[in-house]
Short mmCIF file of C-alpha atoms in Angstrom, two decimals:
data_model
loop_
_atom_site.label_atom_id
_atom_site.label_comp_id
_atom_site.label_asym_id
_atom_site.label_seq_id
_atom_site.Cartn_x
_atom_site.Cartn_y
_atom_site.Cartn_z
CA MET N 1 95.17 113.14 87.55
CA ALA N 2 93.57 113.27 83.80
CA LYS N 3 92.49 109.96 82.02
CA ARG N 4 95.65 109.42 80.47
CA ARG N 5 94.54 109.31 76.00
CA LEU N 6 96.56 107.54 73.27
CA SER N 7 95.71 108.01 69.86
CA LYS N 8 95.17 105.71 67.51
CA ARG N 9 98.29 105.92 66.10
CA GLN N 10 99.83 105.48 69.70
CA VAL N 11 98.43 102.42 71.30
CA ASP N 12 99.50 100.95 67.55
CA ARG N 13 103.24 102.17 68.01
CA ILE N 14 103.48 100.56 71.42
CA ARG N 15 102.11 97.02 70.28
CA GLU N 16 104.46 97.48 66.98
CA ARG N 17 107.48 97.88 69.77
CA GLN N 18 106.86 95.03 71.83
CA SER N 19 105.97 92.67 69.85
CA GLN N 20 109.58 94.05 67.86
CA ARG N 21 110.78 92.79 71.03
CA LEU N 22 109.82 89.14 70.93
CA ASP N 23 111.66 86.22 71.25
CA THR N 24 111.72 84.88 67.29
CA SER N 25 114.97 83.18 67.69
CA VAL N 26 113.17 79.52 66.63
CA ALA N 27 111.80 79.34 63.92
CA ALA N 28 107.72 78.09 63.65
CA PRO N 29 107.06 74.54 62.98
CA ASP N 30 105.60 73.65 59.70
CA GLU N 31 101.98 72.32 60.50
CA LYS N 32 101.62 69.92 57.91
CA GLN N 33 103.82 68.16 59.53
CA LEU N 34 102.43 67.94 63.35
CA GLY N 35 100.94 65.56 65.35
CA PRO N 36 97.67 65.08 66.17
CA GLU N 37 96.32 67.54 69.29
CA GLN N 38 97.60 67.00 72.75
CA ALA N 39 96.96 68.29 76.13
CA GLY N 40 99.53 70.39 78.08
CA LEU N 41 99.75 73.09 80.88
CA VAL N 42 101.97 76.57 79.86
CA ILE N 43 104.11 76.69 81.99
CA ALA N 44 106.80 79.06 81.69
CA HIS N 45 106.70 82.29 78.94
CA HIS N 46 109.43 82.81 76.57
CA GLY N 47 108.51 85.95 74.00
CA LYS N 48 106.66 84.20 71.29
CA GLN N 49 106.92 80.67 72.97
CA VAL N 50 105.92 78.69 75.90
CA GLN N 51 106.84 76.18 77.18
CA VAL N 52 103.81 73.65 77.80
CA GLU N 53 104.17 70.31 79.82
CA THR N 54 102.06 67.71 78.43
CA LEU N 55 99.59 66.13 80.14
CA ASP N 56 97.56 62.96 79.82
CA ASN N 57 100.17 60.42 79.18
CA GLY N 58 98.73 57.59 80.30
CA ASP N 59 101.64 56.21 82.15
CA ASP N 60 104.59 58.29 80.25
CA SER N 61 106.20 60.79 82.39
CA PRO N 62 105.24 64.42 81.66
CA ARG N 63 107.05 65.90 78.94
CA ARG N 64 108.09 69.63 78.38
CA LEU N 65 108.35 70.97 74.92
CA ARG N 66 109.17 74.77 73.76
CA CYS N 67 105.65 76.19 71.56
CA HIS N 68 104.51 78.64 69.10
CA LEU N 69 101.74 80.86 69.66
CA ARG N 70 98.99 80.88 67.00
CA ALA N 71 98.55 84.26 66.09
CA THR N 72 94.42 84.11 66.58
CA LEU N 73 95.27 82.97 69.90
CA GLY N 74 95.08 86.20 71.85
CA SER N 75 96.85 86.33 75.06
CA VAL N 76 98.67 82.92 76.70
CA VAL N 77 100.55 83.17 80.31
CA THR N 78 101.74 80.84 82.43
CA GLY N 79 99.32 78.42 84.25
CA ASP N 80 96.64 77.74 81.50
CA ARG N 81 95.92 74.50 79.93
CA ILE N 82 96.18 74.80 76.23
CA VAL N 83 95.89 71.72 73.27
CA PHE N 84 98.88 71.93 70.87
CA GLN N 85 100.75 70.02 67.97
CA GLU N 86 104.51 69.30 68.01
CA ASP N 87 106.59 68.10 65.90
CA ASP N 88 109.94 66.30 65.88
CA SER N 89 111.67 69.44 67.94
CA SER N 90 108.89 72.17 69.24
CA GLY N 91 105.08 72.37 69.05
CA ILE N 92 102.26 75.13 68.19
CA ILE N 93 99.55 75.63 70.41
CA VAL N 94 95.61 75.86 69.07
CA ALA N 95 92.92 76.16 71.64
CA ILE N 96 93.25 77.74 75.01
CA GLN N 97 90.92 75.89 77.29
CA PRO N 98 88.39 77.78 79.74
CA ARG N 99 89.86 79.62 82.41
CA SER N 100 88.60 79.15 86.35
CA SER N 101 90.03 82.61 86.96
CA THR N 102 93.00 85.13 85.51
CA LEU N 103 94.71 87.33 87.07
CA VAL N 104 95.17 90.64 85.45
CA ARG N 105 97.70 93.44 86.00
CA PRO N 106 96.89 96.63 84.09
CA ASP N 107 100.05 99.03 82.81
CA SER N 108 100.44 102.48 82.91
CA TYR N 109 98.68 102.07 79.10
CA GLY N 110 95.63 100.90 80.55
CA LYS N 111 96.49 97.56 78.80
CA LEU N 112 95.48 94.87 80.55
CA LYS N 113 98.74 92.56 81.01
CA PRO N 114 97.12 88.69 81.90
CA VAL N 115 100.23 87.38 85.18
CA ALA N 116 98.42 83.81 85.48
CA ALA N 117 95.50 81.70 84.69
CA ASN N 118 93.88 79.16 86.78
CA VAL N 119 94.45 79.67 90.29
CA ASP N 120 93.33 78.94 93.92
CA GLN N 121 95.28 81.17 95.75
CA LEU N 122 96.80 84.31 96.36
CA LEU N 123 99.60 84.13 97.98
CA ILE N 124 100.36 87.80 99.33
CA THR N 125 103.99 87.93 101.04
CA ILE N 126 104.72 91.20 103.69
CA ALA N 127 107.76 91.19 105.10
CA CYS N 128 109.34 94.08 107.50
CA ALA N 129 112.05 94.60 104.95
CA PRO N 130 110.73 96.65 102.19
CA GLU N 131 108.42 97.92 104.74
CA PRO N 132 105.40 97.15 103.67
CA PHE N 133 102.59 98.61 103.10
CA SER N 134 98.76 98.91 103.33
CA GLY N 135 97.64 100.07 99.94
CA LEU N 136 99.95 97.19 98.54
CA ILE N 137 98.04 94.88 100.12
CA ASP N 138 94.48 96.16 99.97
CA ARG N 139 95.26 95.79 96.14
CA TYR N 140 95.85 92.29 96.07
CA LEU N 141 92.59 91.80 98.63
CA ALA N 142 90.54 93.39 96.08
CA VAL N 143 91.63 91.69 93.03
CA ALA N 144 91.74 88.47 95.32
CA GLU N 145 86.94 89.84 96.10
CA ASN N 146 86.84 89.82 92.86
CA LEU N 147 88.39 86.48 91.16
CA HIS N 148 86.80 85.00 93.76
CA ILE N 149 90.38 83.47 94.39
CA ARG N 150 91.50 83.44 98.06
CA PRO N 151 94.22 85.58 99.44
CA VAL N 152 96.41 84.22 102.09
CA LEU N 153 99.00 86.46 103.61
CA LEU N 154 102.52 85.59 104.49
CA PHE N 155 104.84 87.65 106.66
CA ASN N 156 107.94 87.18 105.86
CA LYS N 157 111.67 86.92 107.28
CA LEU N 158 110.39 87.00 111.56
CA ASP N 159 113.83 86.45 111.78
CA LEU N 160 114.89 90.10 111.57
CA LEU N 161 111.84 91.90 113.68
CA GLN N 162 114.35 90.15 116.32
CA SER N 163 117.38 92.47 115.12
CA ASP N 164 118.44 95.02 115.33
CA GLU N 165 118.90 95.99 111.23
CA ILE N 166 114.49 96.30 111.71
CA ASP N 167 113.42 99.91 113.34
CA SER N 168 111.25 98.72 116.14
CA ALA N 169 108.08 101.65 114.68
CA ILE N 170 108.53 99.03 110.87
CA ALA N 171 107.94 96.27 113.78
CA ASN N 172 105.09 97.33 114.91
CA LYS N 173 103.82 98.61 111.79
CA VAL N 174 104.60 94.67 111.01
CA ALA N 175 102.43 93.72 114.01
CA LYS N 176 100.05 95.88 113.72
CA LEU N 177 99.04 94.66 109.87
CA ARG N 178 98.97 91.17 110.57
CA THR N 179 96.22 92.09 114.36
CA LEU N 180 94.33 94.47 111.33
CA TYR N 181 94.09 91.50 108.83
CA THR N 182 92.97 88.83 110.71
CA SER N 183 90.83 90.60 112.68
CA LEU N 184 88.63 91.06 109.04
CA GLY N 185 88.92 87.12 108.71
CA TYR N 186 91.99 86.70 106.26
CA ARG N 187 94.72 83.70 106.78
CA CYS N 188 98.21 84.93 107.58
CA ILE N 189 101.02 82.57 108.32
CA ASP N 190 104.94 83.87 109.61
CA THR N 191 107.45 82.56 107.45
CA CYS N 192 111.30 82.85 107.69
CA ALA N 193 112.37 80.92 104.58
CA LYS N 194 115.67 81.39 105.90
CA ASN N 195 115.09 78.76 108.75
CA GLY N 196 112.62 77.74 108.01
CA ASP N 197 109.46 78.73 110.25
CA GLY N 198 106.32 78.59 109.33
CA LEU N 199 107.19 76.45 106.44
CA ASP N 200 104.82 73.28 107.74
CA GLU N 201 101.49 75.67 108.13
CA LEU N 202 102.04 77.20 104.84
CA ARG N 203 102.50 73.39 102.78
CA ASN N 204 99.43 71.93 104.01
CA THR N 205 98.00 75.65 102.52
CA LEU N 206 99.98 75.13 99.64
CA GLN N 207 98.94 71.46 98.91
CA ASP N 208 95.93 70.03 96.28
CA ASN N 209 95.80 74.33 95.18
CA THR N 210 97.51 75.98 92.24
CA SER N 211 98.61 79.37 93.52
CA VAL N 212 100.92 82.21 93.15
CA PHE N 213 103.01 84.25 94.68
CA VAL N 214 102.55 88.33 94.75
CA GLY N 215 104.51 91.10 96.97
CA GLN N 216 107.20 93.57 96.70
CA SER N 217 110.56 92.71 95.18
CA GLY N 218 112.71 90.68 98.25
CA VAL N 219 109.65 90.50 100.14
CA GLY N 220 111.24 86.66 99.26
CA LYS N 221 108.47 85.19 97.85
CA SER N 222 111.42 83.07 95.57
CA SER N 223 113.49 82.65 99.18
CA ILE N 224 110.21 80.90 99.71
CA ILE N 225 110.02 78.67 96.87
CA LYS N 226 113.35 77.73 96.62
CA LYS N 227 113.28 76.43 100.31
CA LEU N 228 109.96 73.96 99.19
CA LEU N 229 111.66 73.34 96.21
CA PRO N 230 115.68 73.06 96.62
CA ASP N 231 116.22 71.23 93.48
CA GLN N 232 114.94 74.24 91.45
CA GLU N 233 117.17 76.53 90.18
CA ILE N 234 115.72 79.55 91.36
CA ALA N 235 117.01 82.82 91.13
CA ILE N 236 117.41 84.49 94.71
CA GLY N 237 118.23 88.56 94.85
CA ALA N 238 119.25 90.56 97.72
CA LEU N 239 117.95 93.54 99.07
CA SER N 240 119.64 96.87 97.04
CA ASP N 241 121.94 99.32 99.72
CA ALA N 242 121.09 101.50 97.50
CA ILE N 243 117.53 101.80 97.59
CA ASP N 244 116.80 99.83 100.25
CA LYS N 245 114.04 98.36 97.62
CA GLY N 246 114.07 94.51 96.28
CA ARG N 247 115.70 93.67 92.53
CA HIS N 248 113.90 92.20 90.91
CA THR N 249 115.13 88.43 90.66
CA THR N 250 112.11 86.67 89.14
CA THR N 251 111.86 87.61 84.67
CA HIS N 252 109.38 86.07 83.53
CA SER N 253 105.95 84.39 85.53
CA GLU N 254 106.97 80.42 85.87
CA LEU N 255 105.02 77.37 87.57
CA PHE N 256 106.55 74.44 89.66
CA HIS N 257 105.17 71.64 91.00
CA PHE N 258 104.95 70.51 95.10
CA PRO N 259 106.47 66.71 95.35
CA PHE N 260 103.30 67.06 98.23
CA GLY N 261 100.43 68.12 95.84
CA GLY N 262 100.00 71.45 94.48
CA ASP N 263 101.17 74.06 92.03
CA CYS N 264 102.66 77.75 92.73
CA ILE N 265 103.66 80.36 89.71
CA ASP N 266 106.22 82.57 90.90
CA SER N 267 105.46 86.33 89.54
CA PRO N 268 107.82 89.35 88.75
CA GLY N 269 107.64 91.82 91.79
CA ILE N 270 105.09 93.74 91.29
CA ARG N 271 105.53 97.78 93.20
CA GLU N 272 102.52 98.74 91.90
CA PHE N 273 99.77 97.37 90.81
CA GLY N 274 96.90 99.67 89.79
CA LEU N 275 93.43 98.61 89.89
CA TRP N 276 92.18 100.76 86.95
CA HIS N 277 90.03 98.45 85.37
CA LEU N 278 87.90 97.36 88.07
CA SER N 279 84.25 99.87 88.51
CA PRO N 280 83.74 102.22 92.22
CA LYS N 281 81.32 98.87 92.67
CA GLU N 282 84.67 96.17 91.98
CA VAL N 283 86.65 97.83 94.51
CA THR N 284 83.71 98.13 96.79
CA TYR N 285 83.49 94.51 96.75
CA GLY N 286 86.80 94.22 97.67
CA PHE N 287 86.55 95.64 101.10
CA ILE N 288 85.77 92.55 102.67
CA GLU N 289 84.08 95.24 106.07
CA ILE N 290 83.08 97.83 103.80
CA ARG N 291 81.22 95.50 101.32
CA ASP N 292 79.29 94.48 104.30
CA ILE N 293 77.84 97.88 105.10
CA ALA N 294 77.30 99.85 101.89
CA GLY N 295 74.68 98.44 101.13
CA LEU N 296 73.31 100.67 104.57
CA CYS N 297 73.77 103.67 103.29
CA LYS N 298 70.86 106.21 102.89
CA PHE N 299 71.82 107.23 98.83
CA ARG N 300 71.94 104.37 96.76
CA ASP N 301 75.02 106.48 94.46
CA CYS N 302 76.64 107.17 97.76
CA SER N 303 80.35 108.88 97.72
CA HIS N 304 81.41 107.38 101.02
CA THR N 305 82.95 110.41 101.56
CA HIS N 306 79.63 113.33 102.62
CA GLU N 307 77.09 112.07 102.03
CA PRO N 308 74.56 112.42 105.35
CA SER N 309 73.87 109.30 106.29
CA CYS N 310 76.32 107.44 105.59
CA ALA N 311 77.20 103.85 106.44
CA VAL N 312 80.77 103.76 105.99
CA LEU N 313 81.48 107.18 107.16
CA SER N 314 80.07 106.07 110.62
CA ALA N 315 80.99 103.45 110.88
CA VAL N 316 84.74 104.74 110.39
CA GLU N 317 83.34 107.56 113.62
CA ASP N 318 82.85 104.30 115.04
CA GLY N 319 86.16 102.37 115.07
CA SER N 320 83.79 99.55 113.01
CA LEU N 321 85.78 100.59 109.96
CA HIS N 322 89.57 100.84 110.61
CA PRO N 323 90.90 104.35 108.45
CA GLU N 324 93.25 103.12 107.27
CA ARG N 325 91.08 100.85 105.07
CA TYR N 326 88.25 103.02 104.42
CA GLU N 327 91.73 105.69 103.36
CA ASN N 328 93.13 102.81 100.36
CA PHE N 329 89.11 102.26 99.26
CA GLN N 330 88.81 106.02 98.72
CA ARG N 331 92.69 106.07 97.49
CA ILE N 332 91.35 103.60 94.75
CA VAL N 333 88.21 104.32 93.68
CA GLN N 334 89.56 108.07 93.48
CA SER N 335 91.80 106.22 91.11
CA LEU N 336 90.10 104.45 88.78
CA ASP N 337 89.97 107.76 85.94
CA ASP N 338 93.95 108.16 86.45
CA VAL N 339 94.45 106.03 83.32
CA ASN N 340 92.04 105.51 79.96
CA MET N 341 91.81 101.60 79.60
CA GLN N 342 92.27 100.09 76.36
CA GLY N 343 90.59 98.07 75.21
#
């Protein structure tokens, strides 16, 4: 597929339309009437405004308020630690603290869209319905590896595996995926939001960390969070019977605090997760077993497709590299030129 190249006029038009759709229902505060600078945490994003929770208030309980963004700030996302000033009813963000990590998702126009900031671990949620795909899982893993974020795989909806609702072939596929990723050293947790199985182990994993739940719509991300936070108002949706894909129940990223310690960010379901912003070298780094052997190839610029003395191809042939992982790796590398990344 040829690169999709947008003219400057097309890019400007897209940005203008996006800007026009932003929420402008609340007027920005008069900066002359603002109070002193305070530390805050972005817990949700609403167009041109974000919801901020105050930090470092001494003995006072944290407060929440809507804040506007200065145009020169750039993108502000859920999880950002910021500096803001407030008036009687709202505030304005004046600075963003340095991030330890930024999870981004490139759109089909080649524009990077931040999803969450300052994340410690990625909770990749998988279920037998909707049917899981290793290609999407491997994309999440590649992102986590490059950001040095700890990935954890949640195999949810265990109750369905024992029911007549799920085809045996899909149940076997889920079991094989769990075996594959466990063999690679990734932590896998079996959960069931419906009956609470595995949630104690999950609580221990979430404690004292900032985690983001990702995965296909309908795999049960919001249901798990609702089970852990029963007092929170979290929208829960059901699978679409017509197309067997999850309906989006989360429309924006939102941060929640766990009473046992730690935070989580619930993000909208992502059915496609492109890695066009990565280089072939970064994709190689994102596949931990390929990363370890790629340096053994005879040629430094080996594409791992046909070259003689290729350590990666040899690993596929002798069975030490899973063929599905190799195919996903090559598919991602070949897709890097699909979209022309915009600055």
